[in-house]
Amino acid sequence: MDALYKPEGVEERWQRTWEEEGLYDADPDPSRRSFAIAHPPPNVTGDLHLGHALQLSLADTIVRTRRMQGYNVLFQPGFDHAGISTQNAVEKHLATEGKTRQDLGREAFEQRVWEWLREYGGKIMFQFRRVGASLDYRRERFTMDDGYVRAVMRFFVHLYDKGWIYRANRIINWCPFHLTSLSDLELQHVDVDDMLAYVRYPLADGDGEITIATVRPATILADVAVAVHPGDERYEDLVGREVVVPVVERRVPVIADDRVEREFGTGALKVTPGHDPLDYEIGRDHGLPELSVIGADGRMNAEAGPGFEGLTQQEADERVLAWLQERGQLEKREQYRHTVAVCDRCKSRIEPRISLQWWCAMDELKRPALEALRSGRVRYHPESQHRFAIQSLEDAPDWNISRQIWWGHQLPVWECPDGHITVAETEPEACADCGSKELTRSTDVLDTWFSSALWPFATLGWPDDTPDLLQFYPGDLNTTARDIIRLWENRMIFSGLELMGDVPFTDIVIHSTVHAPAGGRMSKSLGTGMNPLAVIDAYGADAMRYGLMKMASSQDVRFSEGAIDEGRKLANKLWNVARLIILASDGAKPDPRPRTLEEHWILARLAQTQRRIERHLAEFDFSHLVDELYHLTFDDFCDWYAEAIKARLYDGDAGARATATAALERLLTLLHPAMPHVTEEIWSNLPDRERRLIVTPWPEAGDDSQAGALARVQEAAEMYRRSGVRIPLEGEERRIFDAVVRPREDGDGDAAAEVERLRNEIARAEGMLANDRFVQNAPAHVVDAEREKLARYQRELDALTD
RNA sequence: GGGCGGUUAGCUCAGUUGGGAGAGCACCAGCUCGACAAGCUGGGGGUCACUGGUUCGAGCCCAGUACCGCCCACCA
């Protein structure tokens, strides 16, 4: 055993060993209680980031504890095909070859994606293993596996048969680059500088005009009304009359709607239902026509009229502005900064567009899910996220589930030449309505989250009745990031309830977001991203796990290299104290029976700390968990206990050696879930190992009946630290104390200050106890504590002034 | 414009029903090299963002203000 613990090599050796020995395996076994954790399958679009590493560390710490506690643990690995993200990544890659997906064609493009997946999938599983995540790697699943596809198709047909999936022509978010609709959750909002144009619309009867403001003059061609606020006296007389839309010279009504903001611009809004979500809603409510002048490619279409068709929007804007300028209908233009929606992936500006899409109605699906959340059957941690999750689910609108991209689950929808729709899990032979054999399958694919929603049970073989499902569903835990609550968590809950009749898990841990050291999001493009493998190479996986958990204390945390280094030091300290005990104990058999005071003390301390560890785990408080481990190891085990017994170990004291070995075993057990590799490595160096640490039973709940000795010595040390006063200890207590706390050389200089301090404290305590309002109002234990302090200070003062 | 979180030592952060301000790192001093590329012991260092309020007593509870961050949002 070297004096410096070197994780490289050691960690990978154990990762291989655990996996090869089948210690990660989860197999159905009705005789054992199961524990299943649904871990987010990462997108195969590149490398893992520190957020993934944190997520894995938290989950694996729980998983390893549960495994030691005797549960039949399922920690399911896999990937998400991540529709648009993956397609975008592959397209970017193609662009480096000067190609587009259209150059390849759909089939060849899909082939390229599969190749991409094979390459990156392997890389990502390698990263999972390097973190030490004890997933059952045999069970790796992918959301486009054959069996998984069947589950997705079944889900679609199920919802369609219930009437909850339907097709409708509505305004949607259109990405002009990917040429697909997007859900609201797949957008980003960015600030842009635009020009706001003030345009005069003359009244049809020639008597006056209304000025509106717009940033998109080209959409004037699709205007169908002008709206004002109902209470706006400026326009009161105009409501119900008609104005003439510039360029197209169409007569449209002036309507009143309270969704118009009086304060914005001129307080009058041009209504363009075909190209704006708000206008769309106003248009629907007022029965207005829906005109589209912009096509799928983002250019002006035939409806825009001669002279406009084929122009870019910018060209059309200019042409409209020129027209207005000529006729004096352009009042002014001004600089205007506002936010616009862009595609989350390619950052293209979103084009609101009316389009025929497939939708999933949410009303029926979300009802039981909300009930599960409100009743606490499913609980988010922390509590604030629970409220947020409920709120988001309540507000969830119908879900646009169809996408026009190429990579994903193709909709199980067939259409005959007469336009009848047939929905079936597998290709139907004939149209369900007219019997036509000429069926063409929809080229749309499903929103990637539609399939992700099935992860907890589709990975276990649903829709078949499998032993895995019986054993591992419903599961227990899910750990995930905050931004995915609406996309994934809530959808897993409602699909689980709908298809399996129960929730997929009962606890959801929303972990911290790790930011760059300088603050702000970690991002590859900003150069603030960090690769977990680089951290592992520099510090070791155990150190990284420790450090990430230590950081994960609040909603957003900054990455701190110091926390990782703390983990490295802990591993090294543990390694060295083990080295002391193992080398000095000469293969002594472990014997947990304490004889001396320090042995009572350390065993009591281990038991005491174990209960705190268990509490932190139950509360998913990982930061305090690892803090507890650090102080247990450093302060208690090494600085006190090991220092106290060191001499006797070298002297060949058999009892000290046996107990030290037993105490070390216990310490390793408690540390293993958080820092699996170094603990297993040390464990393997202990004499007579019958089994790996990873499958060693978690100790029984602690017994701290020896806490008396602990309390006495601790109190003595505490008082010594505070005051430098010599504590009257006898026998063993005195000996331990002297062994680990060196008395000060002189006492005289400090004694005067100490007397002064004690007198002040006594005065303060007496003052409080003399205050009737304190004695009457403060809780009894607080008053008692104050009395005890007073008595103690007086004893100390007496001892000092003797 | 909403929602959530944050503001405590030079840095990163704890602080569990309100009851004598803490850890790790960094810094200083002493000790010790027979587990520890180090360790041990001790020490210096803080108007707990600000303002008001409740209370015998507030880092903690209430109201407000200022910054910072994240998420959300149809002001054309």
mmCIF file of C-alpha atoms (C1' of nucleotides) in Angstrom, chain A residues 4 261 264 269 336 338 482 486 515 521 553 555 558 566 569 572-573 576-577 579-580 624 631 639 643 650 721 761 773-774 778 793, chain B residues 4-5 12-15 17 19-20 23-25 34-43 55-56 69-76:
data_model
loop_
_atom_site.group_PDB
_atom_site.id
_atom_site.type_symbol
_atom_site.label_atom_id
_atom_site.label_comp_id
_atom_site.label_asym_id
_atom_site.label_seq_id
_atom_site.Cartn_x
_atom_site.Cartn_y
_atom_site.Cartn_z
ATOM 1 C CA LEU A 4 -0.591 8.208 -1.462
ATOM 2 C CA GLU A 261 -52.957 46.421 -24.312
ATOM 3 C CA PHE A 264 -48.607 49.493 -26.027
ATOM 4 C CA LEU A 269 -53.544 46.024 -32.849
ATOM 5 C CA TYR A 336 -37.531 48.512 -30.511
ATOM 6 C CA HIS A 338 -38.223 42.839 -27.482
ATOM 7 C CA ARG A 482 -35.379 21.189 -12.710
ATOM 8 C CA ARG A 486 -42.817 19.613 -17.341
ATOM 9 C CA HIS A 515 -22.953 26.588 -12.764
ATOM 10 C CA ARG A 521 -24.777 28.385 -16.919
ATOM 11 C CA SER A 553 -26.956 22.181 -1.372
ATOM 12 C CA GLN A 555 -31.068 25.437 -6.231
ATOM 13 C CA ARG A 558 -21.185 27.194 -8.533
ATOM 14 C CA GLU A 566 -11.817 17.881 -0.380
ATOM 15 C CA LYS A 569 -8.249 14.410 0.534
ATOM 16 C CA ASN A 572 -6.450 9.785 0.778
ATOM 17 C CA LYS A 573 -7.023 10.176 4.506
ATOM 18 C CA ASN A 576 -3.859 6.155 5.077
ATOM 19 C CA VAL A 577 -5.687 5.460 8.286
ATOM 20 C CA ARG A 579 -2.890 1.637 6.010
ATOM 21 C CA LEU A 580 -1.995 2.376 9.628
ATOM 22 C CA HIS A 624 -24.988 17.157 4.630
ATOM 23 C CA HIS A 631 -16.053 14.832 9.793
ATOM 24 C CA ASP A 639 -7.759 12.678 14.766
ATOM 25 C CA GLU A 643 -4.257 8.963 17.477
ATOM 26 C CA TYR A 650 2.416 -0.682 17.469
ATOM 27 C CA ARG A 721 -10.810 24.268 23.154
ATOM 28 C CA GLU A 761 -20.844 34.899 31.163
ATOM 29 C CA ARG A 773 -40.365 37.753 30.935
ATOM 30 C CA PHE A 774 -37.594 35.452 29.795
ATOM 31 C CA ALA A 778 -38.999 31.126 26.870
ATOM 32 C CA TYR A 793 -19.632 28.570 34.735
ATOM 33 C "C1'" C B 4 -38.292 30.158 -7.630
ATOM 34 C "C1'" G B 5 -33.573 30.591 -5.325
ATOM 35 C "C1'" U B 12 -16.855 28.028 -1.877
ATOM 36 C "C1'" C B 13 -20.710 27.305 1.342
ATOM 37 C "C1'" A B 14 -23.337 25.213 6.235
ATOM 38 C "C1'" G B 15 -26.454 27.217 10.098
ATOM 39 C "C1'" U B 17 -38.950 24.166 15.834
ATOM 40 C "C1'" G B 19 -31.866 31.279 22.820
ATOM 41 C "C1'" G B 20 -23.989 32.397 23.282
ATOM 42 C "C1'" A B 23 -16.996 24.060 8.101
ATOM 43 C "C1'" G B 24 -13.525 23.321 4.089
ATOM 44 C "C1'" C B 25 -9.834 25.985 1.482
ATOM 45 C "C1'" G B 34 7.321 4.935 12.627
ATOM 46 C "C1'" A B 35 -0.869 6.242 8.302
ATOM 47 C "C1'" C B 36 -1.301 10.579 5.621
ATOM 48 C "C1'" A B 37 3.028 14.920 -1.847
ATOM 49 C "C1'" A B 38 1.915 15.846 4.583
ATOM 50 C "C1'" G B 39 -0.305 15.535 9.415
ATOM 51 C "C1'" C B 40 -1.642 17.383 14.423
ATOM 52 C "C1'" U B 41 -2.762 21.478 17.895
ATOM 53 C "C1'" G B 42 -3.851 26.417 18.400
ATOM 54 C "C1'" G B 43 -4.843 31.344 16.275
ATOM 55 C "C1'" U B 55 -40.138 39.481 20.563
ATOM 56 C "C1'" C B 56 -37.185 39.601 26.972
ATOM 57 C "C1'" G B 69 -28.875 33.853 -10.739
ATOM 58 C "C1'" C B 70 -32.219 30.356 -12.903
ATOM 59 C "C1'" C B 71 -36.981 29.186 -14.952
ATOM 60 C "C1'" C B 72 -41.394 30.882 -17.216
ATOM 61 C "C1'" A B 73 -44.270 34.640 -20.293
ATOM 62 C "C1'" C B 74 -48.831 36.315 -26.533
ATOM 63 C "C1'" C B 75 -47.250 43.250 -25.014
ATOM 64 C "C1'" A B 76 -48.176 43.476 -31.475
#
